[in-house]
Amino acid sequence: MEETSRQQRRLAVVARAGLSAPQLAKLAALAPSLDALDHPVARMLEPLGLTTRMAAMLACPDQAVIDGDLRWLADSGATLLASTDTAYPMLLRESPDAPAVLYVLGDVAALADPQIAMVGSRSCTAGGRDTARRFAAWFAQAGLTVTSGLALGIDTASHEGALQAGGTSIAVLGCGLDICYPKENRRLFDRIVRQGAVVSEFPPGTEPRPALFPQRNRIIAGLSSGTLVVEAASRSGSLITARLAGTAGREVFALPGSIHNEMARGCHELIRQGAKLVERPEDVLSELKISLSSQILATSTPSPSGGPVLDKEYKILLDALAFEPAGVDTLIERTGLNSESIASMLLVLELDGHVAPHPGGRYSRIAEQCN
Amino acid sequence: MEETSRQQRRLAVVARAGLSAPQLAKLAALAPSLDALDHPVARMLEPLGLTTRMAAMLACPDQAVIDGDLRWLADSGATLLASTDTAYPMLLRESPDAPAVLYVLGDVAALADPQIAMVGSRSCTAGGRDTARRFAAWFAQAGLTVTSGLALGIDTASHEGALQAGGTSIAVLGCGLDICYPKENRRLFDRIVRQGAVVSEFPPGTEPRPALFPQRNRIIAGLSSGTLVVEAASRSGSLITARLAGTAGREVFALPGSIHNEMARGCHELIRQGAKLVERPEDVLSELKISLSSQILATSTPSPSGGPVLDKEYKILLDALAFEPAGVDTLIERTGLNSESIASMLLVLELDGHVAPHPGGRYSRIAEQCN
């Protein structure tokens, strides 16, 4: 217990100093128990290539600050995960400039899940938001964890889509985990902690600053097998995430859009630079080299709307759907169900191959195949 | 004169037999004056690799049919252009399987113009049609001739856009030039004859058949430095044109669209296969290796709305345009001009850098630069 808390203190110091995973690995190779961190000497730190400031933070940590970090850890139940720990996600460890330490709220094991990063503009279009939600739900049902940055717009829709489909989501923050940024996403933050994990390399108390977002983005990209940019303007932060994903050797995907949609410009830029053009979530999955048994995972995941009561409603909805495409409004009239239930049920029916989506948010029934 | 009409007869026979440009070149190498065609012998035709049917049509042409072809040529004023002629367009001659003979109505010289092929779906969206018209007008103003297939939808809009901007357009038909297919495009056909050329490799009387369209498409692709697919469904004829353009070593361009737009599927397919994603007409021009002095060409081309009277209207329109984006409806109210004039004037103002387009068909004024 004593040793555990000493180790925690060392990691809190490493997090404050902002070491990278390779630097921690080097340090661990020199001093396996990290005992050396209690009295690091210049000769030992030299091969790590630290800045003077980092070396000073490591050698003479502000103990009051570290005490505060440890107190917050104990109070919040957060985990301090070192890159030398086997629970540290392998893909992230392999990515350039991975952080030495991650603060994690929620399920640490979720970080090892196969992940797809979904990012995009805060000021996205309504269509972009719907697409993000739909794709995220599909990925979740296929057993992929959806990782994003908790920002408004596409990030929020992506987290929500995954959670609503009963899947797992990971949010990576550009501030300390004691701060919910943006404030509007407090409930979403808490839900992700319960259905996945919220992570940050920044110690508690770190305020969100624009300069920290590219750093946050490299973790999003590094955790994931691929990054999908849903909607992004030219020169947007999402393009940085995509570039970092490419640098880390991960797949980069982008959704095309109308040439009149400014929020498609960034995606088009990426496609020109070699990102894979994606029209359907299936396109992403077929490119990712992840061995996913979507069948097994789908059955082990609770149905988003589960239960026998809804089975009846599904039947009512299917009966109300002719083979001619119909919109949600028409279906509300025909079934008496509310729009939210209809939307989520349509998603499930689409995933199960019972209905097909059409332009303008309409759906039609697919004839049952004899097999 | 006697020799000219004999030569015409020989070419009409060659056209009926369906020879390719390389085959005619071989024949011309063997018998420079093509006199041999009056009494071709098996030994001479053998190296051409003709089918039995082609050889028979060449050796024993149906003189009544050929008489009819020559009569139609004389009546219509059409030109019979041989691939051995210096007026035969060089790019087409270099493309695989070019036809030995082209029937041409209109200006034969237009065939030597630098061309961009614009193709797409017959059942395009209204947005696709507008985009085709706008891009074609831009290309025409930049001095490029717009080549297409006279079909309904994207083809029609492309021809119209070029002509309305005072430019040149070329239509390639999959039937004889005595037939206007589709019938709806009779006026457009006549206008292209006056402002460009309508061409076909098929002799008069040849009815349009689906099997002939891929052949027609290879001429569209072969004449042009690049092919732009505006909107196309999966597995559409436009994709054939694009593939033929690629095979001929020409640039292939495609416009992206919303993932909900079925008419963007074909374009997305092409982009995945390496076609250049295009958002603005400038993107096309910058990729084409054509030396175009758009300034010189623009001034030598009559302005689409020309004349000093309109200069005043342009000023009224500019004055009515604040720096906040405004739509055409607002501008009609403010200026008293009709929507068609406003639309064409906006295009010119956009090309001249006075106004900038915004989503939803709105425009804003650009502050004059001090230089």
XYZ file of C-alpha atoms in Angstrom:
742
model
C 0.000 0.000 0.000
C 2.847 2.255 0.988
C 4.639 1.351 -2.263
C 1.468 1.970 -4.302
C 1.022 5.451 -2.944
C 4.712 6.226 -3.471
C 4.349 5.055 -7.067
C 1.280 7.280 -7.461
C 3.227 10.253 -6.224
C 6.025 9.539 -8.712
C 3.543 9.308 -11.581
C 1.825 12.521 -10.516
C 5.249 14.168 -10.688
C 5.903 12.656 -14.118
C 2.507 13.927 -15.296
C 3.256 17.432 -14.013
C 6.660 17.397 -15.737
C 4.902 16.342 -18.985
C 7.152 13.413 -19.876
C 6.487 11.350 -22.969
C 6.084 7.587 -22.955
C 9.516 7.015 -24.566
C 11.111 9.244 -21.926
C 9.449 7.297 -19.141
C 10.518 4.048 -20.787
C 14.124 5.231 -20.833
C 13.886 6.290 -17.217
C 12.362 2.929 -16.290
C 15.180 1.151 -18.088
C 17.685 3.112 -16.006
C 15.813 2.728 -12.721
C 13.221 -0.052 -12.953
C 11.319 0.757 -9.792
C 11.324 4.464 -10.543
C 12.816 4.874 -7.063
C 15.314 7.083 -8.774
C 12.536 9.601 -9.218
C 12.599 10.282 -5.507
C 16.111 11.697 -5.877
C 16.769 12.092 -9.588
C 20.223 13.279 -10.497
C 21.224 15.223 -13.572
C 23.370 12.334 -14.873
C 20.322 10.078 -14.889
C 17.972 12.576 -16.505
C 20.384 13.634 -19.220
C 19.651 10.819 -21.730
C 15.935 11.676 -21.568
C 16.450 14.916 -23.455
C 14.259 16.939 -21.107
C 13.974 20.694 -21.164
C 15.463 22.499 -18.156
C 11.962 23.220 -16.913
C 10.893 19.571 -17.180
C 14.047 18.384 -15.435
C 13.470 20.882 -12.638
C 9.846 19.759 -12.235
C 11.038 16.176 -12.005
C 13.941 16.867 -9.646
C 12.233 19.431 -7.397
C 8.487 18.893 -7.669
C 6.175 21.310 -5.892
C 5.044 18.909 -3.154
C 1.953 20.945 -2.312
C 0.775 20.718 -5.895
C 1.490 16.994 -6.012
C -0.369 16.535 -2.714
C -3.344 18.272 -4.324
C -3.172 15.989 -7.371
C -3.115 12.895 -5.129
C -5.996 14.205 -3.057
C -8.047 14.758 -6.210
C -7.177 11.258 -7.423
C -8.375 9.738 -4.160
C -11.562 11.815 -4.086
C -12.561 11.298 -7.710
C -11.610 7.645 -7.953
C -9.569 8.438 -11.074
C -6.702 6.205 -12.134
C -3.184 7.343 -12.952
C -2.070 5.085 -15.777
C 1.631 4.917 -16.680
C 2.840 4.024 -20.144
C 4.985 1.365 -18.474
C 1.797 -0.292 -17.187
C 0.409 -3.214 -19.225
C -3.049 -1.623 -19.040
C -1.764 1.389 -21.004
C -3.346 1.142 -24.482
C -0.892 -0.460 -26.901
C -1.871 1.595 -29.946
C -1.329 4.817 -28.031
C 2.029 3.637 -26.749
C 3.095 2.958 -30.346
C 2.093 6.429 -31.504
C 4.603 9.272 -31.668
C 5.025 11.379 -28.558
C 2.513 9.449 -26.432
C 2.142 10.806 -22.901
C 3.993 9.034 -20.072
C 0.944 9.197 -17.833
C -2.807 9.364 -18.400
C -5.444 10.403 -15.904
C -8.486 8.175 -16.406
C -12.019 8.488 -15.050
C -14.181 5.452 -15.747
C -13.189 2.074 -17.112
C -9.440 1.846 -17.759
C -10.008 -1.402 -19.690
C -12.033 0.526 -22.289
C -8.795 2.155 -23.447
C -7.665 -1.209 -24.797
C -10.825 -1.590 -26.900
C -10.570 -1.284 -30.678
C -11.447 2.342 -31.323
C -12.515 4.608 -34.122
C -11.884 8.321 -33.601
C -14.677 10.583 -34.826
C -13.925 14.270 -34.987
C -15.254 17.355 -36.677
C -16.378 20.897 -36.442
C -17.979 22.484 -33.401
C -20.139 24.571 -35.733
C -21.292 21.648 -37.833
C -24.482 21.443 -39.884
C -27.585 19.641 -38.636
C -26.952 17.045 -41.322
C -23.404 16.523 -40.124
C -24.613 16.025 -36.578
C -27.156 13.407 -37.702
C -24.542 11.605 -39.743
C -22.098 11.574 -36.817
C -24.766 10.143 -34.540
C -25.799 7.501 -37.076
C -22.233 6.415 -37.870
C -21.278 6.314 -34.173
C -24.312 4.156 -33.383
C -23.382 1.814 -36.199
C -19.769 1.538 -35.006
C -20.938 0.915 -31.450
C -23.234 -1.869 -32.624
C -20.353 -3.371 -34.574
C -18.314 -3.465 -31.372
C -16.073 -0.459 -31.959
C -15.522 2.096 -29.212
C -16.023 5.665 -30.405
C -13.321 8.089 -29.278
C -13.614 11.850 -29.560
C -12.848 15.149 -27.837
C -16.105 16.064 -26.007
C -16.329 19.319 -27.987
C -19.696 20.647 -29.119
C -20.926 19.693 -32.576
C -19.556 16.558 -34.220
C -17.674 15.332 -31.114
C -20.806 15.510 -28.974
C -22.976 13.816 -31.609
C -20.403 11.040 -32.001
C -20.219 10.314 -28.264
C -24.012 10.441 -28.024
C -24.566 8.125 -30.978
C -22.275 5.483 -29.497
C -23.782 5.728 -26.008
C -27.374 5.692 -27.250
C -26.656 2.512 -29.169
C -25.484 0.923 -25.925
C -21.831 1.137 -26.924
C -18.684 2.447 -25.308
C -17.194 5.871 -25.800
C -13.944 7.538 -24.780
C -13.510 11.279 -24.407
C -10.043 12.811 -24.407
C -9.825 16.244 -22.807
C -7.476 19.172 -23.350
C -7.751 20.118 -19.659
C -7.692 18.466 -16.251
C -10.367 15.852 -15.541
C -11.731 18.021 -12.710
C -12.917 20.480 -15.346
C -15.758 19.739 -17.734
C -15.111 21.624 -20.940
C -17.378 22.661 -22.493
C -19.679 23.094 -19.481
C -22.734 22.226 -21.599
C -21.495 18.640 -21.775
C -21.581 17.902 -18.029
C -24.182 15.136 -18.374
C -22.453 13.654 -21.389
C -19.140 13.681 -19.455
C -20.727 11.742 -16.580
C -22.369 9.295 -18.942
C -19.071 8.598 -20.718
C -17.427 7.924 -17.335
C -20.121 5.274 -16.756
C -20.081 3.856 -20.305
C -16.404 4.162 -21.154
C -13.693 6.541 -20.008
C -12.744 10.195 -19.907
C -8.986 10.682 -20.122
C -6.409 13.432 -20.078
C -2.657 13.732 -19.836
C -3.093 17.024 -17.973
C -3.129 17.107 -14.158
C -6.218 18.321 -12.336
C -6.646 22.070 -12.411
C -5.239 22.445 -15.933
C -7.518 24.944 -17.680
C -8.451 24.310 -21.321
C -6.284 26.434 -23.620
C -6.226 26.421 -27.434
C -2.558 25.420 -27.317
C -3.477 22.181 -25.535
C -5.986 20.980 -28.135
C -3.492 19.722 -30.729
C -1.880 17.725 -27.880
C -5.280 16.330 -26.922
C -5.893 15.488 -30.597
C -2.734 13.357 -30.833
C -4.104 11.156 -28.040
C -7.452 10.785 -29.823
C -5.600 9.785 -32.983
C -3.129 7.603 -31.108
C -5.779 5.584 -29.258
C -7.668 4.765 -32.453
C -7.177 2.396 -35.366
C -8.546 5.092 -37.624
C -9.867 8.638 -37.543
C -13.039 9.686 -39.310
C -13.520 13.390 -39.975
C -17.257 13.988 -40.322
C -17.403 17.701 -41.097
C -14.618 20.249 -40.913
C -13.929 23.656 -42.336
C -10.629 24.420 -44.007
C -7.753 24.823 -41.564
C -9.694 23.341 -38.655
C -8.427 21.464 -35.625
C -9.960 18.237 -36.887
C -7.496 18.289 -39.747
C -4.693 18.301 -37.193
C -6.133 15.162 -35.593
C -6.350 13.588 -39.042
C -2.779 14.513 -39.865
C -1.593 13.108 -36.535
C -3.500 9.897 -37.249
C -1.774 9.673 -40.636
C 1.616 10.300 -39.029
C 0.903 7.532 -36.518
C 0.265 5.195 -39.473
C -3.475 4.984 -38.821
C -6.222 5.128 -41.411
C -7.779 8.522 -42.079
C -11.361 8.683 -43.326
C -13.400 11.667 -44.420
C -17.012 12.168 -45.401
C -17.614 14.123 -48.600
C -20.263 16.803 -48.834
C -21.824 19.257 -51.200
C -19.430 21.791 -52.703
C -21.761 24.416 -51.212
C -21.214 23.081 -47.678
C -18.323 24.972 -46.116
C -18.156 22.291 -43.441
C -17.145 19.781 -46.113
C -14.112 21.791 -47.254
C -11.754 20.305 -44.691
C -12.920 16.785 -45.529
C -12.367 17.423 -49.219
C -8.881 18.724 -48.437
C -8.120 15.487 -46.600
C -9.496 13.334 -49.420
C -7.274 15.183 -51.885
C -4.341 14.396 -49.601
C -5.184 10.708 -49.581
C -7.790 10.207 -46.864
C -10.302 7.485 -47.702
C -13.633 8.821 -48.910
C -16.396 7.227 -46.868
C -20.108 7.085 -47.662
C -21.245 4.410 -45.224
C -19.945 3.193 -41.863
C -19.300 -0.170 -43.520
C -16.650 1.549 -45.664
C -14.703 2.388 -42.501
C -14.971 -1.035 -40.959
C -13.856 -2.822 -44.118
C -10.693 -0.689 -44.205
C -9.764 -1.098 -40.566
C -7.593 -4.072 -39.925
C -9.359 -4.947 -36.720
C -10.613 -8.446 -36.156
C -14.064 -7.784 -34.862
C -16.713 -10.379 -34.534
C -19.575 -7.952 -34.829
C -22.097 -10.746 -34.376
C -20.681 -11.862 -31.048
C -20.205 -8.332 -29.838
C -23.658 -7.274 -30.958
C -25.316 -10.038 -29.002
C -23.226 -9.404 -25.904
C -24.121 -5.708 -26.047
C -27.532 -4.905 -24.599
C -29.961 -3.715 -27.251
C -30.316 0.081 -27.065
C -34.054 -0.173 -26.691
C -34.239 -3.845 -25.630
C -37.075 -5.660 -23.877
C -40.153 -7.458 -25.127
C -42.451 -4.403 -24.905
C -40.532 -2.698 -27.653
C -40.615 -5.783 -29.841
C -44.313 -5.091 -30.315
C -43.589 -1.469 -31.191
C -41.005 -2.587 -33.733
C -43.663 -4.710 -35.364
C -46.109 -1.770 -35.428
C -43.420 0.411 -36.994
C -42.500 -2.188 -39.603
C -46.189 -2.670 -40.455
C -46.544 1.105 -40.884
C -43.641 1.155 -43.296
C -44.635 0.369 -46.837
C -41.974 -0.324 -49.411
C -42.404 3.272 -50.585
C -40.091 5.552 -48.561
C -41.833 7.397 -45.715
C -40.569 10.109 -43.385
C -40.717 10.202 -39.604
C -43.730 12.553 -39.648
C -45.739 10.078 -41.672
C -44.678 7.292 -39.327
C -45.738 9.284 -36.246
C -49.188 9.613 -37.801
C -49.398 5.967 -38.719
C -48.107 4.487 -35.454
C -48.833 7.002 -32.706
C -45.220 6.546 -31.491
C -43.124 9.623 -30.739
C -40.402 10.855 -33.076
C -37.532 9.955 -30.766
C -38.614 6.326 -30.407
C -39.215 6.089 -34.119
C -35.777 7.500 -34.913
C -33.958 5.100 -32.620
C -36.072 2.136 -33.720
C -35.422 2.978 -37.378
C -31.715 2.930 -36.626
C -31.936 -0.527 -35.111
C -34.114 -1.751 -37.980
C -31.630 -0.317 -40.456
C -28.724 -2.052 -38.721
C -30.652 -5.292 -38.787
C -31.349 -4.894 -42.490
C -35.124 -4.535 -42.170
C -35.376 -0.981 -43.493
C -33.340 1.088 -45.930
C -32.649 4.821 -45.557
C -33.489 7.222 -48.385
C -32.590 10.853 -49.036
C -34.523 13.339 -46.914
C -34.598 11.144 -43.818
C -37.134 8.740 -45.283
C -37.129 5.000 -44.837
C -38.567 2.053 -46.697
C -39.057 -1.542 -45.702
C -36.811 -4.198 -47.219
C -38.467 -7.399 -48.392
C -37.516 -10.351 -46.179
C -35.086 -12.661 -47.877
C -35.897 -16.356 -48.049
C -32.964 -18.219 -46.617
C -13.321 19.251 -107.706
C -13.646 15.814 -109.222
C -10.850 14.591 -106.948
C -12.528 16.207 -103.906
C -15.815 14.447 -104.478
C -14.008 11.153 -105.081
C -12.176 11.641 -101.801
C -15.491 12.376 -100.041
C -16.949 9.166 -101.402
C -13.933 7.215 -100.127
C -14.288 8.739 -96.682
C -18.027 8.034 -96.600
C -17.154 4.407 -97.335
C -14.522 4.413 -94.584
C -17.094 5.873 -92.171
C -19.662 3.204 -93.085
C -17.040 0.478 -92.605
C -16.244 1.932 -89.169
C -12.469 2.093 -89.512
C -10.339 3.468 -86.712
C -7.804 6.260 -87.163
C -4.833 3.860 -86.854
C -6.395 1.621 -89.526
C -6.861 4.563 -91.874
C -3.296 5.685 -91.160
C -2.004 2.236 -92.139
C -4.095 2.277 -95.281
C -2.849 5.767 -96.146
C 0.730 4.595 -95.659
C 0.095 1.787 -98.152
C -1.802 3.957 -100.652
C -1.212 7.622 -99.958
C -3.973 8.981 -102.202
C -6.461 6.392 -100.958
C -7.014 5.588 -104.633
C -6.613 2.013 -103.565
C -9.984 2.297 -101.860
C -11.644 2.365 -105.249
C -10.451 -1.195 -105.853
C -9.148 -2.538 -102.579
C -7.629 -5.986 -102.664
C -7.490 -8.496 -99.839
C -3.674 -8.363 -99.723
C -3.795 -4.629 -99.032
C -6.531 -4.808 -96.381
C -5.014 -7.684 -94.463
C -2.547 -5.688 -92.325
C -5.433 -3.483 -91.118
C -6.905 -6.288 -89.039
C -10.466 -5.659 -90.215
C -13.364 -7.953 -89.533
C -14.775 -9.757 -92.556
C -17.792 -7.483 -92.460
C -15.653 -4.313 -92.386
C -13.475 -5.566 -95.231
C -16.576 -6.360 -97.282
C -18.038 -2.907 -96.630
C -14.781 -1.366 -97.771
C -14.338 -3.606 -100.833
C -17.962 -3.665 -101.977
C -19.714 -0.624 -100.543
C -23.434 -0.248 -101.071
C -23.237 2.587 -103.591
C -26.846 3.650 -103.061
C -26.189 4.107 -99.339
C -22.976 6.033 -100.034
C -24.855 8.208 -102.561
C -27.361 8.989 -99.806
C -24.579 9.905 -97.378
C -22.993 12.247 -99.927
C -26.359 13.826 -100.703
C -26.941 14.472 -97.012
C -23.439 15.967 -96.689
C -24.110 18.335 -99.579
C -27.560 19.318 -98.278
C -26.579 19.831 -94.655
C -23.252 21.511 -95.277
C -21.610 19.020 -92.917
C -17.915 18.234 -93.206
C -16.402 14.764 -93.419
C -13.148 14.997 -91.506
C -10.542 12.258 -91.923
C -8.020 11.405 -89.211
C -5.338 11.852 -91.890
C -6.443 15.484 -92.272
C -4.444 18.124 -90.374
C -7.736 19.636 -89.145
C -8.545 16.394 -87.297
C -8.160 17.171 -83.567
C -4.738 16.064 -82.382
C -5.803 14.926 -78.899
C -8.514 12.720 -80.382
C -6.052 11.230 -82.867
C -3.745 10.337 -79.967
C -6.513 8.619 -78.021
C -7.079 4.862 -78.268
C -9.374 3.635 -81.017
C -10.149 7.108 -82.453
C -12.537 7.015 -85.432
C -11.044 7.277 -88.933
C -13.705 9.754 -89.992
C -15.883 12.305 -88.192
C -19.024 13.940 -89.482
C -19.017 17.567 -88.352
C -21.791 20.159 -88.388
C -20.613 23.646 -87.472
C -17.084 24.930 -87.026
C -14.476 22.237 -87.710
C -11.790 24.505 -86.210
C -13.545 24.313 -82.816
C -12.444 20.668 -82.582
C -8.862 21.851 -82.183
C -9.763 24.108 -79.235
C -8.600 23.121 -75.765
C -11.563 21.275 -74.321
C -12.954 20.115 -71.015
C -15.476 17.304 -71.155
C -18.381 17.671 -68.750
C -20.601 14.667 -68.284
C -23.113 13.349 -65.809
C -26.458 11.863 -65.147
C -29.577 12.452 -67.224
C -31.626 12.306 -64.024
C -29.474 14.766 -62.100
C -30.555 16.924 -59.187
C -31.474 20.598 -59.593
C -28.299 21.436 -57.696
C -26.200 19.351 -60.049
C -27.717 21.104 -63.035
C -26.929 24.526 -61.558
C -23.387 23.491 -60.774
C -22.869 22.167 -64.307
C -24.153 25.428 -65.767
C -21.974 27.527 -63.469
C -18.806 25.504 -64.057
C -19.376 25.444 -67.838
C -19.851 29.224 -67.893
C -16.647 29.659 -65.934
C -14.697 27.354 -68.277
C -16.092 29.183 -71.305
C -15.026 32.526 -69.861
C -11.576 31.098 -69.222
C -11.347 30.159 -72.894
C -12.030 26.432 -72.629
C -14.485 24.760 -74.978
C -17.014 22.583 -73.178
C -17.578 19.165 -74.743
C -20.434 16.863 -73.829
C -22.964 14.395 -75.197
C -26.161 16.468 -75.693
C -28.041 14.170 -73.289
C -30.655 15.573 -70.923
C -29.542 16.591 -67.441
C -25.884 17.393 -66.824
C -24.881 17.299 -70.519
C -27.573 19.809 -71.456
C -26.751 22.125 -68.555
C -23.051 22.011 -69.448
C -23.635 22.917 -73.087
C -26.050 25.668 -72.057
C -23.717 27.158 -69.470
C -20.894 27.454 -71.991
C -23.103 28.919 -74.720
C -24.800 31.402 -72.385
C -21.412 32.677 -71.305
C -20.616 33.369 -74.962
C -18.288 30.383 -75.201
C -17.904 27.455 -77.541
C -19.383 24.018 -77.043
C -19.019 20.692 -78.823
C -21.649 17.952 -78.751
C -20.717 14.398 -79.664
C -23.632 12.208 -80.741
C -24.213 8.480 -80.583
C -26.296 8.647 -83.781
C -26.173 10.201 -87.232
C -26.063 14.004 -87.391
C -29.394 14.013 -89.265
C -31.040 12.849 -86.030
C -31.391 15.050 -82.979
C -31.345 12.834 -79.937
C -32.959 13.585 -77.568
C -35.610 15.444 -79.562
C -36.084 17.934 -76.703
C -32.657 19.366 -77.491
C -33.396 20.505 -81.065
C -32.806 24.184 -80.269
C -29.679 23.418 -78.270
C -28.378 21.280 -81.160
C -28.826 24.168 -83.599
C -27.225 26.620 -81.225
C -24.175 24.387 -80.760
C -23.825 24.149 -84.553
C -23.660 27.970 -84.608
C -21.422 28.320 -81.519
C -19.200 25.285 -81.899
C -19.718 21.911 -83.513
C -21.869 18.807 -83.374
C -19.927 15.692 -84.339
C -20.455 11.988 -84.823
C -18.535 9.088 -86.247
C -21.798 7.513 -87.349
C -23.147 8.074 -90.875
C -26.484 9.829 -91.377
C -29.478 7.666 -90.608
C -27.747 5.845 -87.728
C -30.357 5.585 -84.977
C -29.247 6.135 -81.367
C -28.767 2.785 -79.628
C -27.480 2.169 -76.091
C -24.602 0.149 -77.556
C -23.343 3.230 -79.396
C -23.078 5.466 -76.314
C -19.851 4.058 -74.924
C -18.352 4.628 -78.401
C -19.643 8.190 -78.363
C -18.191 8.620 -74.881
C -14.686 7.674 -76.014
C -14.795 10.570 -78.506
C -15.920 12.996 -75.779
C -13.036 11.812 -73.592
C -10.596 11.728 -76.509
C -11.270 15.296 -77.636
C -10.743 16.729 -74.155
C -7.754 17.475 -71.954
C -9.808 16.350 -68.987
C -13.215 14.991 -68.096
C -15.288 16.357 -65.235
C -18.085 14.166 -63.897
C -20.621 16.470 -62.259
C -23.191 13.998 -60.924
C -23.478 10.314 -61.631
C -25.113 7.332 -60.021
C -23.163 4.133 -59.436
C -22.578 2.136 -62.614
C -23.583 4.992 -64.904
C -22.449 5.773 -68.444
C -20.557 8.833 -67.234
C -18.210 6.549 -65.368
C -17.400 4.870 -68.675
C -16.467 8.238 -70.149
C -14.291 8.924 -67.120
C -12.611 5.542 -67.394
C -11.957 6.122 -71.095
C -10.485 9.540 -70.270
C -8.189 7.896 -67.739
C -7.178 5.231 -70.255
C -6.374 7.971 -72.773
C -4.068 9.529 -70.161
C -6.320 12.507 -69.559
C -7.207 14.037 -66.209
C -10.401 12.827 -64.553
C -12.246 15.175 -62.193
C -15.290 14.534 -60.049
C -17.473 16.708 -57.876
C -18.215 15.379 -54.390
C -21.687 15.534 -52.910
C -23.645 14.695 -49.824
C -23.607 11.033 -48.816
C -27.417 11.244 -49.055
C -27.262 12.266 -52.714
C -27.457 9.128 -54.835
C -26.247 11.157 -57.790
C -22.932 11.672 -56.019
C -22.237 7.939 -55.658
C -20.586 7.590 -59.046
C -18.397 10.634 -58.399
C -17.329 9.233 -55.042
C -16.495 5.940 -56.727
C -14.257 7.802 -59.182
C -12.562 9.796 -56.418
C -11.797 6.563 -54.573
C -10.246 5.269 -57.786
C -8.023 8.334 -58.080
C -10.077 11.002 -59.837
C -9.290 14.519 -58.644
C -11.851 15.897 -56.219
C -12.988 19.294 -57.462
C -14.826 21.998 -55.532
C -14.337 24.970 -57.831
C -13.762 25.350 -61.576
C -10.356 26.828 -60.746
C -9.360 23.419 -59.348
C -9.868 21.916 -62.809
C -8.005 24.610 -64.683
C -5.007 24.461 -62.382
C -4.652 20.726 -63.018
C -5.028 20.857 -66.782
C -1.763 21.302 -68.547
C -3.236 23.689 -71.076
C -1.549 26.995 -71.659
C -4.495 29.313 -71.574
C -4.174 33.013 -71.299
C -7.561 33.480 -69.738
C -7.106 37.245 -69.741
C -6.452 37.427 -73.478
C -9.170 34.944 -74.283
C -11.645 36.656 -72.003
C -11.151 39.985 -73.722
C -11.317 38.472 -77.206
C -14.549 36.677 -76.261
C -17.590 38.915 -76.378
C -18.965 39.509 -72.898
C -22.079 37.394 -72.308
C -24.116 40.423 -71.487
C -21.759 43.010 -73.048
C -22.402 46.606 -73.975
C -22.311 49.835 -71.994
C -25.999 49.688 -71.010
C -25.316 46.712 -68.784
C -22.362 48.424 -67.198
C -24.870 50.653 -65.475
C -26.886 47.624 -64.363
C -23.740 46.039 -62.966
C -23.191 49.152 -60.905
C -26.791 49.043 -59.640
C -26.353 45.392 -58.717
C -23.053 46.019 -56.940
C -24.601 48.938 -55.049
C -27.485 46.690 -53.995
C -25.043 44.135 -52.635
C -23.962 44.835 -49.114
C -21.074 42.943 -47.620
C -23.647 40.756 -45.860
C -24.616 37.853 -48.153
C -27.902 38.377 -50.015
C -29.901 36.023 -52.210
C -31.249 36.636 -55.710
C -34.759 37.335 -54.369
C -33.463 40.148 -52.188
C -31.498 41.530 -55.123
C -34.569 41.464 -57.396
C -36.368 43.580 -54.804
C -33.478 45.978 -54.410
C -32.639 46.464 -58.098
C -35.805 45.790 -60.091
C -33.722 43.567 -62.407
C -34.999 40.104 -63.304
C -33.581 36.938 -61.796
C -31.959 35.728 -64.997
C -30.000 38.959 -65.529
C -29.005 38.998 -61.889
C -27.781 35.416 -62.031
C -25.652 35.981 -65.121
C -24.339 39.299 -63.831
C -23.431 37.709 -60.501
C -21.451 35.098 -62.391
C -19.486 37.758 -64.237
C -18.951 39.738 -61.019
C -17.783 36.571 -59.308
C -15.333 35.813 -62.107
C -14.025 39.353 -61.880
C -13.578 39.040 -58.131
C -16.166 41.660 -57.183
C -18.535 39.332 -55.346
C -18.127 36.106 -53.415
C -20.616 33.214 -53.418
C -22.026 31.865 -50.164
C -24.024 28.743 -49.306
C -27.661 28.898 -50.318
C -27.034 30.837 -53.527
C -26.272 34.058 -51.687
C -23.623 36.564 -52.661
C -21.691 39.262 -50.903
C -19.601 42.119 -52.194
C -15.822 41.932 -51.854
C -14.066 45.091 -50.694
C -12.020 46.659 -53.509
C -8.328 46.117 -53.030
C -6.024 49.098 -53.230
C -3.409 48.309 -55.820
